[in-house]
Coordinates of C-alpha atoms and ligand atoms in Angstrom, one line a residue:
X26 CA 0.3 -0.2 -0.1
X27 CA 1.3 3.7 -0.6
X28 CA 2.9 4.8 2.6
X29 CA 1.8 8.9 2.3
X30 CA -1.7 8.1 1.1
X31 CA -2.1 5.1 4.4
X32 CA -0.7 7.8 6.6
X33 CA -3.1 10.2 5.4
X34 CA -6.0 7.9 6.3
X35 CA -4.9 6.9 9.6
X36 CA -4.5 10.5 10.3
X37 CA -8.0 11.0 9.3
X38 CA -9.3 8.1 11.5
X39 CA -7.4 9.3 14.4
X40 CA -8.8 12.7 14.3
X41 CA -12.5 11.0 14.5
X42 CA -12.0 7.9 16.2
X43 CA -13.7 8.7 19.2
X44 CA -16.8 9.9 17.1
X45 CA -19.5 7.4 17.3
X46 CA -21.7 6.9 14.4
X47 CA -24.5 7.7 16.4
X48 CA -22.5 11.1 17.1
X49 CA -22.2 11.2 13.0
X50 CA -25.8 11.2 12.7
X51 CA -26.8 14.0 15.0
X52 CA -24.2 16.3 13.9
X53 CA -25.3 15.7 10.3
X54 CA -29.0 15.5 9.5
X55 CA -28.6 14.8 5.6
X56 CA -26.0 12.0 6.4
X57 CA -28.0 9.2 5.0
X58 CA -28.7 11.0 1.7
X59 CA -24.8 12.0 1.5
X60 CA -23.9 8.7 2.2
X61 CA -26.2 6.5 -0.4
X62 CA -25.0 5.8 -4.0
X63 CA -27.0 4.0 -6.8
X64 CA -26.1 1.8 -9.5
X65 CA -27.4 -1.1 -11.6
X66 CA -30.6 -1.3 -10.0
X67 CA -28.6 -1.4 -6.5
X68 CA -29.1 1.1 -3.8
X69 CA -26.2 1.6 -1.5
X70 CA -26.4 3.0 2.1
X71 CA -23.0 3.6 3.9
X72 CA -24.0 6.0 6.1
X73 CA -24.1 3.6 9.3
X74 CA -20.2 3.5 9.0
X75 CA -17.4 5.1 10.9
X76 CA -16.6 7.5 8.3
X77 CA -17.0 11.2 7.9
X78 CA -15.6 13.5 4.8
X79 CA -12.4 13.3 5.9
X80 CA -11.9 9.6 6.3
X81 CA -13.6 9.1 2.8
X82 CA -11.2 11.7 1.3
X83 CA -8.5 10.0 2.6
X84 CA -9.6 6.5 1.5
X85 CA -10.3 7.8 -2.0
X86 CA -6.5 9.1 -1.8
X87 CA -5.2 5.6 -1.3
X88 CA -7.5 4.5 -4.3
X89 CA -6.0 6.9 -6.4
X90 CA -2.5 6.2 -5.3
X91 CA -2.8 2.7 -6.2
X92 CA -3.6 3.9 -9.6
X93 CA -7.2 2.2 -9.4
X94 CA -8.4 3.9 -12.4
X95 CA -5.6 2.6 -14.8
X96 CA -6.0 -0.8 -13.2
X97 CA -9.3 -0.9 -13.8
X98 CA -8.3 -0.2 -17.6
X99 CA -5.9 -2.9 -17.7
X100 CA -8.3 -5.5 -16.2
X101 CA -11.5 -4.5 -19.2
X102 CA -8.7 -4.5 -21.7
X103 CA -7.3 -7.5 -21.6
X104 CA -4.0 -6.8 -20.1
X105 CA -2.3 -9.8 -18.5
X106 CA -2.6 -8.7 -14.9
X107 CA -2.3 -12.4 -13.7
X108 CA 1.1 -12.3 -13.8
X109 CA 2.1 -15.6 -12.1
X110 CA -0.4 -17.2 -14.3
X111 CA 0.9 -15.1 -17.4
X112 CA -2.8 -14.8 -18.1
X113 CA -5.5 -12.0 -19.0
X114 CA -8.1 -11.5 -16.6
X115 CA -11.2 -10.7 -18.6
X116 CA -14.6 -12.5 -16.9
X117 CA -16.1 -8.7 -18.2
X118 CA -15.9 -9.9 -21.7
X119 CA -18.5 -12.7 -20.9
X120 CA -20.8 -10.1 -20.2
X121 CA -19.9 -7.5 -22.8
X122 CA -23.4 -7.1 -24.2
X123 CA -22.1 -4.6 -26.8
X124 CA -22.8 -6.2 -30.3
X125 CA -20.0 -4.1 -31.6
X126 CA -17.6 -4.7 -28.8
X127 CA -14.1 -5.9 -29.7
X128 CA -11.7 -6.9 -26.7
X129 CA -8.3 -8.2 -27.6
X130 CA -6.1 -10.8 -26.2
X131 CA -2.8 -10.9 -27.9
X132 CA -4.0 -9.6 -30.6
X133 CA -7.1 -11.8 -31.0
X134 CA -10.7 -10.2 -30.4
X135 CA -12.1 -12.6 -28.2
X136 CA -15.6 -11.6 -28.4
X137 CA -16.8 -14.0 -31.7
X138 CA -16.1 -16.8 -29.6
X139 CA -17.5 -15.3 -26.8
X140 CA -20.9 -14.8 -28.7
X141 CA -20.2 -18.2 -30.5
X142 CA -20.4 -20.4 -27.4
X143 CA -23.1 -18.5 -25.7
X144 CA -25.2 -19.0 -29.2
X145 CA -24.3 -22.7 -28.9
X146 CA -25.6 -22.5 -25.2
X147 CA -28.5 -21.2 -25.7
X148 CA -29.5 -23.5 -28.5
X149 CA -28.6 -26.6 -26.3
X150 CA -30.5 -25.1 -23.4
X151 CA -33.5 -24.6 -25.7
X152 CA -33.3 -27.9 -27.0
X153 CA -33.1 -29.4 -23.6
X154 CA -36.0 -27.5 -22.2
X155 CA -38.3 -28.2 -25.0
X156 CA -37.8 -31.7 -25.2
X157 CA -36.0 -31.3 -28.6
X158 CA -33.1 -32.9 -27.1
X159 CA -34.0 -36.5 -25.5
X160 CA -31.9 -39.2 -23.8
X161 CA -30.8 -42.4 -25.4
X162 CA -34.3 -44.0 -24.8
X163 CA -36.2 -41.2 -26.5
X164 CA -37.2 -39.5 -22.8
X165 CA -37.3 -36.0 -22.3
X166 CA -34.7 -34.9 -19.9
X167 CA -35.8 -34.2 -16.3
X168 CA -32.8 -34.3 -14.4
X169 CA -29.7 -32.2 -14.7
X170 CA -26.5 -32.8 -12.8
X171 CA -23.8 -30.5 -12.8
X172 CA -20.6 -32.7 -11.8
X173 CA -17.6 -30.0 -10.8
X174 CA -16.3 -28.3 -7.9
X175 CA -15.0 -24.8 -6.4
X176 CA -15.4 -22.3 -9.2
X177 CA -17.3 -24.9 -11.5
X178 CA -19.7 -25.7 -8.8
X179 CA -20.2 -22.7 -6.3
X180 CA -21.7 -19.9 -8.8
X181 CA -24.0 -22.6 -10.8
X182 CA -25.5 -23.6 -7.3
X183 CA -25.7 -20.2 -5.8
X184 CA -27.6 -18.6 -9.0
X185 CA -29.6 -21.8 -9.7
X186 CA -31.1 -21.2 -5.7
X187 CA -31.4 -17.3 -6.4
X188 CA -33.3 -17.4 -10.0
X189 CA -35.7 -20.7 -8.8
X190 CA -38.7 -18.5 -9.4
X191 CA -37.7 -18.3 -13.2
X192 CA -36.6 -22.0 -13.5
X193 CA -38.5 -24.4 -15.5
X194 CA -39.9 -26.5 -12.5
X195 CA -40.3 -29.9 -14.5
X196 CA -36.6 -30.0 -14.9
X197 CA -34.9 -30.9 -11.6
X198 CA -31.2 -29.6 -10.7
X199 CA -28.5 -31.3 -8.7
X200 CA -25.0 -30.5 -8.2
X201 CA -22.3 -32.8 -7.2
X202 CA -19.2 -31.7 -6.0
X203 CA -17.2 -33.4 -3.3
X204 CA -15.6 -36.5 -4.1
X205 CA -16.9 -38.5 -1.1
X206 CA -19.0 -41.1 -2.8
X207 CA -22.3 -40.1 -0.6
X208 CA -22.7 -37.1 -2.4
X209 CA -22.8 -38.9 -5.6
X210 CA -25.0 -41.9 -4.2
X211 CA -27.4 -39.8 -2.8
X212 CA -28.2 -37.7 -6.0
X213 CA -28.2 -41.1 -8.2
X214 CA -31.2 -42.0 -5.7
X215 CA -33.1 -39.3 -6.7
X216 CA -32.9 -39.5 -10.6
X217 CA -33.6 -41.6 -13.7
X218 CA -30.8 -42.8 -16.0
X219 CA -32.9 -42.5 -19.1
X220 CA -33.9 -39.0 -17.9
X221 CA -30.9 -37.6 -16.8
X222 CA -28.0 -34.9 -18.3
X223 CA -24.8 -35.2 -16.6
X224 CA -22.6 -31.9 -17.3
X225 CA -19.0 -32.3 -16.4
X226 CA -17.8 -28.8 -15.3
X227 CA -14.3 -28.6 -15.3
X228 CA -11.8 -26.0 -16.6
X229 CA -8.8 -28.4 -16.5
X230 CA -10.8 -31.5 -17.0
X231 CA -8.1 -33.2 -14.6
X232 CA -9.6 -32.1 -11.3
X233 CA -9.6 -35.2 -9.1
X234 CA -12.8 -35.0 -7.4
X235 CA -14.9 -34.1 -10.7
X236 CA -13.2 -37.0 -12.9
X237 CA -14.1 -39.7 -9.9
X238 CA -17.4 -38.4 -9.9
X239 CA -17.6 -38.2 -13.7
X240 CA -16.4 -41.5 -14.2
X241 CA -18.4 -43.1 -11.7
X242 CA -21.5 -41.4 -13.3
X243 CA -20.9 -42.4 -16.7
X244 CA -20.2 -45.9 -15.3
X245 CA -23.8 -46.1 -13.3
X246 CA -25.4 -44.6 -16.9
X247 CA -24.0 -47.5 -19.0
X248 CA -25.0 -50.1 -16.7
X249 CA -28.5 -48.7 -16.1
X250 CA -28.8 -48.0 -20.1
X251 CA -26.8 -51.0 -21.1
X252 CA -24.9 -49.3 -23.6
X253 CA -21.9 -47.0 -23.8
X254 CA -23.2 -45.2 -26.8
X255 CA -25.8 -44.0 -24.5
X256 CA -23.4 -41.5 -22.9
X257 CA -23.2 -39.4 -25.9
X258 CA -26.8 -38.2 -25.2
X259 CA -26.5 -38.1 -21.6
X260 CA -23.0 -36.4 -20.6
X261 CA -21.9 -32.9 -22.2
X262 CA -18.8 -30.9 -21.0
X263 CA -17.8 -27.5 -20.0
X264 CA -14.0 -27.2 -20.1
X265 CA -11.2 -25.1 -21.7
X266 CA -9.3 -28.5 -22.3
X267 CA -10.8 -30.0 -25.4
X268 CA -8.1 -32.8 -25.4
X269 CA -8.9 -34.4 -21.8
X270 CA -13.0 -34.1 -23.0
X271 CA -12.0 -36.0 -25.7
X272 CA -10.2 -38.6 -23.6
X273 CA -12.9 -38.9 -21.3
X274 CA -15.0 -40.1 -24.5
X275 CA -17.3 -36.9 -24.7
X276 CA -17.8 -35.4 -28.3
X277 CA -15.9 -32.1 -28.9
X278 CA -19.7 -31.4 -30.4
X279 CA -21.1 -31.8 -26.8
X280 CA -18.5 -29.3 -25.4
X281 CA -18.9 -25.8 -24.4
X282 CA -15.7 -23.9 -24.3
X283 CA -13.8 -20.9 -22.4
X284 CA -10.9 -19.8 -22.1
X285 CA -7.5 -19.7 -19.8
X286 CA -8.8 -15.9 -19.2
X287 CA -11.4 -16.8 -17.2
X288 CA -10.9 -17.4 -13.6
X289 CA -12.7 -20.6 -12.0
X290 CA -14.4 -18.4 -9.5
X291 CA -15.5 -15.7 -11.9
X292 CA -16.7 -18.3 -14.4
X293 CA -20.7 -18.2 -13.5
X294 CA -21.2 -16.3 -16.8
X295 CA -19.0 -18.7 -19.3
X296 CA -20.3 -22.0 -20.2
X297 CA -19.7 -23.0 -16.6
X298 CA -23.2 -21.3 -16.0
X299 CA -24.8 -24.0 -18.5
X300 CA -27.0 -25.9 -15.7
X301 CA -28.2 -22.4 -14.9
X302 CA -29.1 -21.7 -18.2
X303 CA -31.1 -24.7 -18.7
X304 CA -32.9 -24.0 -15.6
X305 CA -34.0 -20.5 -16.3
X306 CA -33.6 -20.4 -20.2
X307 CA -31.3 -18.5 -22.3
X308 CA -33.4 -15.2 -22.3
X309 CA -33.0 -14.8 -18.6
X310 CA -29.5 -15.6 -18.7
X311 CA -29.4 -13.0 -20.8
X312 CA -30.7 -10.7 -18.6
X313 CA -28.2 -11.9 -15.7
X314 CA -25.2 -11.0 -18.3
X315 CA -26.9 -7.5 -18.9
X316 CA -27.0 -6.9 -15.1
X317 CA -23.2 -8.3 -14.7
X318 CA -22.7 -5.6 -17.5
X319 CA -24.4 -2.4 -16.1
X320 CA -21.9 -2.6 -13.1
X321 CA -19.4 -3.3 -15.0
X322 CA -20.0 -0.2 -16.9
X323 CA -20.6 1.8 -13.7
X324 CA -17.1 0.5 -12.2
X325 CA -14.9 1.5 -15.4
X326 CA -16.5 4.8 -16.0
X327 CA -18.4 6.1 -12.5
X328 CA -15.9 8.4 -10.5
X329 CA -14.1 6.9 -7.5
X330 CA -16.3 8.8 -5.2
X331 CA -19.4 7.3 -6.7
X332 CA -18.6 3.9 -7.5
X333 CA -20.3 1.8 -5.6
X334 CA -17.6 -1.3 -5.7
X335 CA -14.8 1.1 -5.0
X336 CA -16.7 2.6 -1.8
X337 CA -17.4 -1.1 -0.7
X338 CA -14.0 -1.8 -1.2
X339 CA -12.4 1.0 0.8
X340 CA -14.7 0.5 3.7
X341 CA -13.5 -3.1 4.0
X342 CA -9.7 -1.7 3.9
X343 CA -10.8 0.6 6.5
X344 CA -12.3 -2.0 8.7
X345 CA -9.5 -4.7 8.0
X346 CA -6.3 -2.6 8.5
X347 CA -7.4 0.5 10.5
X348 CA -9.5 -1.4 13.3
X349 CA -8.0 -4.9 12.9
X350 CA -11.5 -6.5 12.0
X351 CA -10.8 -10.0 10.8
X352 CA -14.0 -10.8 8.9
X353 CA -16.8 -9.4 7.6
X354 CA -20.3 -10.5 7.5
X355 CA -22.5 -11.0 4.4
X356 CA -26.4 -11.3 5.3
X357 CA -28.9 -11.6 2.5
X358 CA -32.2 -10.9 3.9
X359 CA -33.9 -13.6 1.0
X360 CA -34.2 -17.4 1.1
X361 CA -33.0 -17.6 -2.3
X362 CA -29.7 -16.3 -1.5
X363 CA -28.9 -18.8 0.9
X364 CA -25.9 -20.0 -1.1
X365 CA -24.5 -16.4 -1.7
X366 CA -22.3 -15.9 1.2
X367 CA -20.8 -19.3 0.4
X368 CA -20.5 -17.9 -3.2
X369 CA -18.5 -14.9 -2.2
X370 CA -16.2 -16.9 0.4
X371 CA -14.4 -18.3 -2.4
X372 CA -14.6 -15.7 -4.3
X373 CA -13.0 -13.1 -1.8
X374 CA -10.9 -15.6 0.3
X375 CA -9.3 -17.0 -3.2
X376 CA -8.6 -14.0 -4.4
X377 CA -7.4 -11.9 -1.8
X378 CA -6.2 -14.4 0.8
X379 CA -2.3 -13.5 -0.5
X380 CA 0.5 -12.6 2.0
X381 CA 3.0 -11.5 -0.8
X382 CA 2.9 -8.4 -2.7
X383 CA 3.2 -8.2 -6.5
X384 CA 7.0 -7.8 -5.9
X385 CA 7.3 -11.0 -4.0
X386 CA 8.0 -9.5 -0.8
X387 CA 5.8 -10.5 2.2
X388 CA 2.6 -8.2 2.8
X389 CA 3.2 -5.9 6.1
X390 CA -0.7 -5.3 6.6
X391 CA -3.5 -7.8 6.6
X392 CA -5.0 -8.6 3.4
X393 CA -8.0 -10.9 2.3
X394 CA -10.6 -11.0 5.1
X395 CA -12.7 -13.9 6.4
X396 CA -16.2 -13.8 4.8
X397 CA -19.1 -15.7 6.2
X398 CA -22.7 -15.4 6.6
X399 CA -26.3 -16.6 6.6
X400 CA -29.4 -15.6 5.3
X401 CA -31.4 -12.9 7.7
X402 CA -33.5 -13.9 9.9
X403 CA -32.1 -16.8 10.7
X404 CA -28.7 -15.7 11.6
X405 CA -30.4 -13.3 14.0
X406 CA -31.0 -16.5 15.7
X407 CA -27.8 -17.5 16.4
X408 CA -24.2 -15.5 15.8
X409 CA -26.0 -12.0 15.9
X410 CA -25.5 -12.1 19.1
X411 CA -21.6 -11.8 18.8
X412 CA -21.5 -9.1 16.4
X413 CA -23.8 -6.9 18.5
X414 CA -22.2 -7.4 21.9
X415 CA -19.1 -9.7 21.4
X416 CA -15.6 -8.2 21.5
X417 CA -15.0 -9.0 17.8
X418 CA -15.5 -5.7 15.3
X419 CA -17.7 -7.5 12.2
X420 CA -18.8 -5.4 9.8
X421 CA -21.6 -6.7 7.9
X422 CA -23.6 -6.1 4.4
X423 CA -27.1 -6.4 4.7
X424 CA -29.0 -7.4 1.3
X425 CA -32.7 -7.0 1.0
X426 CA -35.2 -6.4 -1.4
X427 CA -38.6 -4.5 -1.4
X428 CA -40.7 -6.9 -3.1
X429 CA -40.6 -10.7 -2.6
X430 CA -41.6 -13.5 -5.4
X431 CA -43.8 -15.0 -2.4
X432 CA -46.3 -12.6 -1.2
X433 CA -47.8 -14.4 1.9
X434 CA -49.7 -12.5 4.4
X435 CA -47.3 -10.0 6.3
X436 CA -44.3 -12.3 6.1
X437 CA -42.0 -9.7 3.7
X438 CA -42.8 -6.5 6.0
X439 CA -41.6 -8.9 8.9
X440 CA -38.3 -10.1 7.0
X441 CA -37.4 -6.2 5.7
X442 CA -38.4 -4.9 9.1
X443 CA -36.2 -7.4 11.0
X444 CA -33.2 -6.1 8.4
X445 CA -33.8 -2.3 9.1
X446 CA -34.0 -2.6 12.7
X447 CA -30.7 -4.7 12.9
X448 CA -28.8 -2.4 10.9
X449 CA -30.4 0.3 13.4
X450 CA -29.6 -1.6 16.5
X451 CA -26.3 -2.4 15.4
X452 CA -25.5 1.4 14.8
X453 CA -27.0 3.2 17.7
X454 CA -27.1 0.6 20.4
X455 CA -28.7 1.1 23.5
X456 CA -27.4 2.8 26.4
X457 CA -27.6 2.4 30.2
X458 CA -30.1 5.0 30.6
X459 CA -32.5 3.8 27.9
X460 CA -32.4 0.2 29.9
X461 CA -33.6 1.9 33.2
X462 CA -35.9 3.9 31.4
X463 CA -37.6 0.5 30.0
X464 CA -37.3 -0.6 33.8
X465 CA -34.2 -2.9 33.9
X466 CA -33.4 -3.8 37.1
X467 CA -29.9 -2.4 38.0
X468 CA -27.8 -5.7 38.0
X469 CA -28.6 -6.5 34.5
X470 CA -28.2 -2.8 33.2
X471 CA -24.4 -3.9 32.2
X472 CA -26.0 -6.9 30.2
X473 CA -28.3 -5.2 28.7
X474 CA -26.6 -2.1 27.5
X475 CA -26.0 -2.4 23.8
X476 CA -22.6 -0.3 22.9
X477 CA -23.9 0.2 19.0
X478 CA -21.3 1.9 16.7
X479 CA -21.0 -1.4 14.7
X480 CA -20.8 -0.8 10.7
X481 CA -22.9 -2.2 8.5
X482 CA -23.9 -1.3 4.8
X483 CA -27.4 -2.1 3.3
X484 CA -27.6 -3.0 -0.4
X485 CA -31.3 -2.8 -1.4
X486 CA -33.0 -3.7 -4.7
X487 CA -36.4 -3.6 -6.1
X488 CA -36.6 -7.4 -6.5
X489 CA -34.6 -10.3 -6.9
X490 CA -34.2 -11.1 -10.9
X491 CA -31.6 -12.3 -13.2
X492 CA -30.7 -8.6 -14.0
X493 CA -30.3 -7.7 -10.2
X494 CA -28.3 -11.1 -9.4
X495 CA -25.8 -10.1 -12.1
X496 CA -25.3 -6.7 -10.7
X497 CA -24.8 -7.9 -7.2
X498 CA -22.3 -10.5 -8.2
X499 CA -20.3 -8.0 -10.3
X500 CA -20.4 -5.5 -7.5
X501 CA -18.6 -7.8 -5.3
X502 CA -16.3 -9.1 -7.9
X503 CA -15.3 -5.5 -8.7
X504 CA -14.9 -4.6 -5.0
X505 CA -12.6 -7.8 -4.2
X506 CA -10.2 -6.6 -7.4
X507 CA -10.4 -3.1 -6.0
X508 CA -9.1 -4.4 -2.6
X509 CA -6.4 -6.7 -4.7
X510 CA -4.7 -3.3 -6.2
X511 CA -4.7 -1.5 -3.2
X512 CA -2.9 -4.3 -1.1
X513 CA -0.5 -4.8 -3.9
X514 CA -1.6 -8.4 -4.2
X515 CA -2.4 -10.9 -7.2
X516 CA -6.0 -11.9 -7.0
X517 CA -6.0 -13.9 -9.8
X518 CA -4.4 -16.9 -8.9
X519 CA -4.8 -19.6 -6.4
X520 CA -1.6 -21.4 -5.6
X521 CA -2.9 -22.6 -2.4
X522 CA -5.9 -24.6 -4.3
X523 CA -3.0 -26.3 -6.7
X524 CA -1.2 -27.4 -3.5
X525 CA -4.4 -29.2 -2.1
X526 CA -4.6 -30.9 -5.6
X527 CA -1.0 -32.3 -5.6
X528 CA -0.6 -33.4 -1.7
X529 CA -4.0 -35.6 -1.7
X530 CA -2.5 -37.7 -4.8
X531 CA 0.6 -38.5 -2.9
X532 CA -1.3 -39.4 -0.1
X533 CA -3.5 -41.5 -2.2
X534 CA -0.7 -43.5 -3.5
X535 CA 0.4 -44.2 0.1
X536 CA -3.3 -45.2 1.2
X537 CA -3.4 -47.8 -1.8
X538 CA -0.3 -48.9 -2.3
X539 CA 0.2 -52.9 -1.5
X540 CA 2.9 -52.0 0.9
X541 CA 3.5 -48.8 2.8
X542 CA 6.4 -47.2 3.2
X543 CA 5.6 -43.9 4.6
X544 CA 7.7 -41.0 4.4
X545 CA 5.8 -38.3 5.8
X546 CA 6.1 -36.5 9.4
X547 CA 5.2 -39.0 12.2
X548 CA 1.5 -37.6 12.7
X549 CA 0.8 -38.3 9.1
X550 CA 2.5 -41.5 9.1
X551 CA 0.6 -42.8 12.0
X552 CA -2.8 -41.5 10.5
X553 CA -2.4 -43.3 7.2
X554 CA -1.1 -46.4 8.9
X555 CA -4.2 -46.5 11.3
X556 CA -6.6 -46.1 8.3
X557 CA -4.7 -48.9 6.3
X558 CA -5.2 -51.4 9.5
X559 CA -8.8 -50.6 9.9
X560 CA -9.3 -51.4 6.5
X561 CA -6.9 -54.8 6.4
X562 CA -4.0 -53.4 4.5
X563 CA -0.7 -54.3 5.3
Ligands
G6Q25 C1 -11.2 -21.3 -8.9 C2 -10.5 -22.1 -8.4 C3 -10.8 -23.6 -8.1 C4 -11.4 -24.6 -9.5 C5 -11.7 -25.9 -9.0 C6 -12.4 -26.7 -10.0 O1 -10.9 -19.9 -9.0 O2 -9.5 -22.0 -9.2 O3 -12.1 -23.1 -7.5 O4 -12.4 -23.6 -10.1 O5 -10.4 -26.2 -8.5 O6 -11.3 -26.5 -11.0 P1 -11.6 -27.1 -12.5 O7 -12.6 -26.4 -13.4 O8 -10.2 -27.0 -12.9 O9 -12.1 -28.6 -12.1

């Protein structure tokens, strides 16, 4: 981080640190309006944060000192900003809805390929939905099973749940990710082979978990249908690796491509979204892309002070690096977004969970925060206690929609009342005097007092649609990008994930070897030996 700009942030915070959120509101009746932004169907109210004009100015200075605007341009125009893998970072090209747009990587415009794959996905999704594409025995497809993990799973799972109101209910979506055979077995119990489409989603097509699940699924299908030729009608692949797809036995005609400049955790708007597209249809998928695109354009063109992803990023940096917050909570007040926190967890923690700067030096400040959350109001009956009265500072993003897809009685008013009331209570707390005025006995006052001054952001949209979902995902993608730029880390590699892939292979050899020759540490050796003994291996 730029030292001079950082010092200004620290100075601005020091000057206002003792002022509480409550005092900030009391001092400025227009505060809510001043600290509210709109973009791509979303409104962000960030007034319930520990910031004043000076702190925000210093934070924007930090972004400017990191040349954020130039870095944004580099990403959008295909520069190889993922230097440790020597790749461009162009998930924004996947949802560039401008029919005349050109985006170049190594002198080649990638947009024609992007449009061609989208058209191929659309035609296939329509064929599955209409019944034009049928199974080997002539039956319609009723079950779609996405086999993938990490970036090839979490996005489609999250979005398929989120957009269930737009789904074709006669087609049921399943997602198998874990190499634990239970995940596959329990799914196979629910489906019928002659009505199932398996989508093998893997950028590399070499990931152990996915390949193991895909091979077992294929074996099951061939056994059930009694003919290996059935695979052609029941398996498609989403990948960048045609050679491996062919090796697996899937015809390239049934492969939907994407490219090395699409990171796994940013791949939902690529071919990886095929299961979602089959569920909600190409038209709705297109609307989701449009939502992403709107937020992309906002991020690229809005000045920093009015830029929603930038503001969210800077607030996150304030709490991580000045106030020492180690985590932040994302709390969607919408059941359809139940997997959104898990999806964001990967996006954020895999992107900025880095301890080395772009110059290869150890960072001297904390980077990627721990992200976690659950849908409201469930969380209120569990971990909110700690957010209100615990010793950790946990900034939180509250996400809600003014309208519901399921209007029943006054449920939605109650849901939203909870959202608004929580941010109010977190910011303003409850004083000892208020407790006494409420008649609390003196000995209980310390326990029933709420300090308040807990920061929150509130994100509101009219309703949860493909468009607002796309914009929401893009908002967090760009927030994370911005933080990576300011922390000066590479946000688009994931060597920790690669390490896991290699280590498991080494241990597997020792688990299954005829005779064990264990060369790990004493703990790992003992665990492997115990496992082998239980299974009767020498
Ligand atoms: C995402 C990560 C990782 C990846 C999975 C699956 O950014 O790289 O989560 O998506 O390891 O990889 P494949 O798609 O190659 O199977």
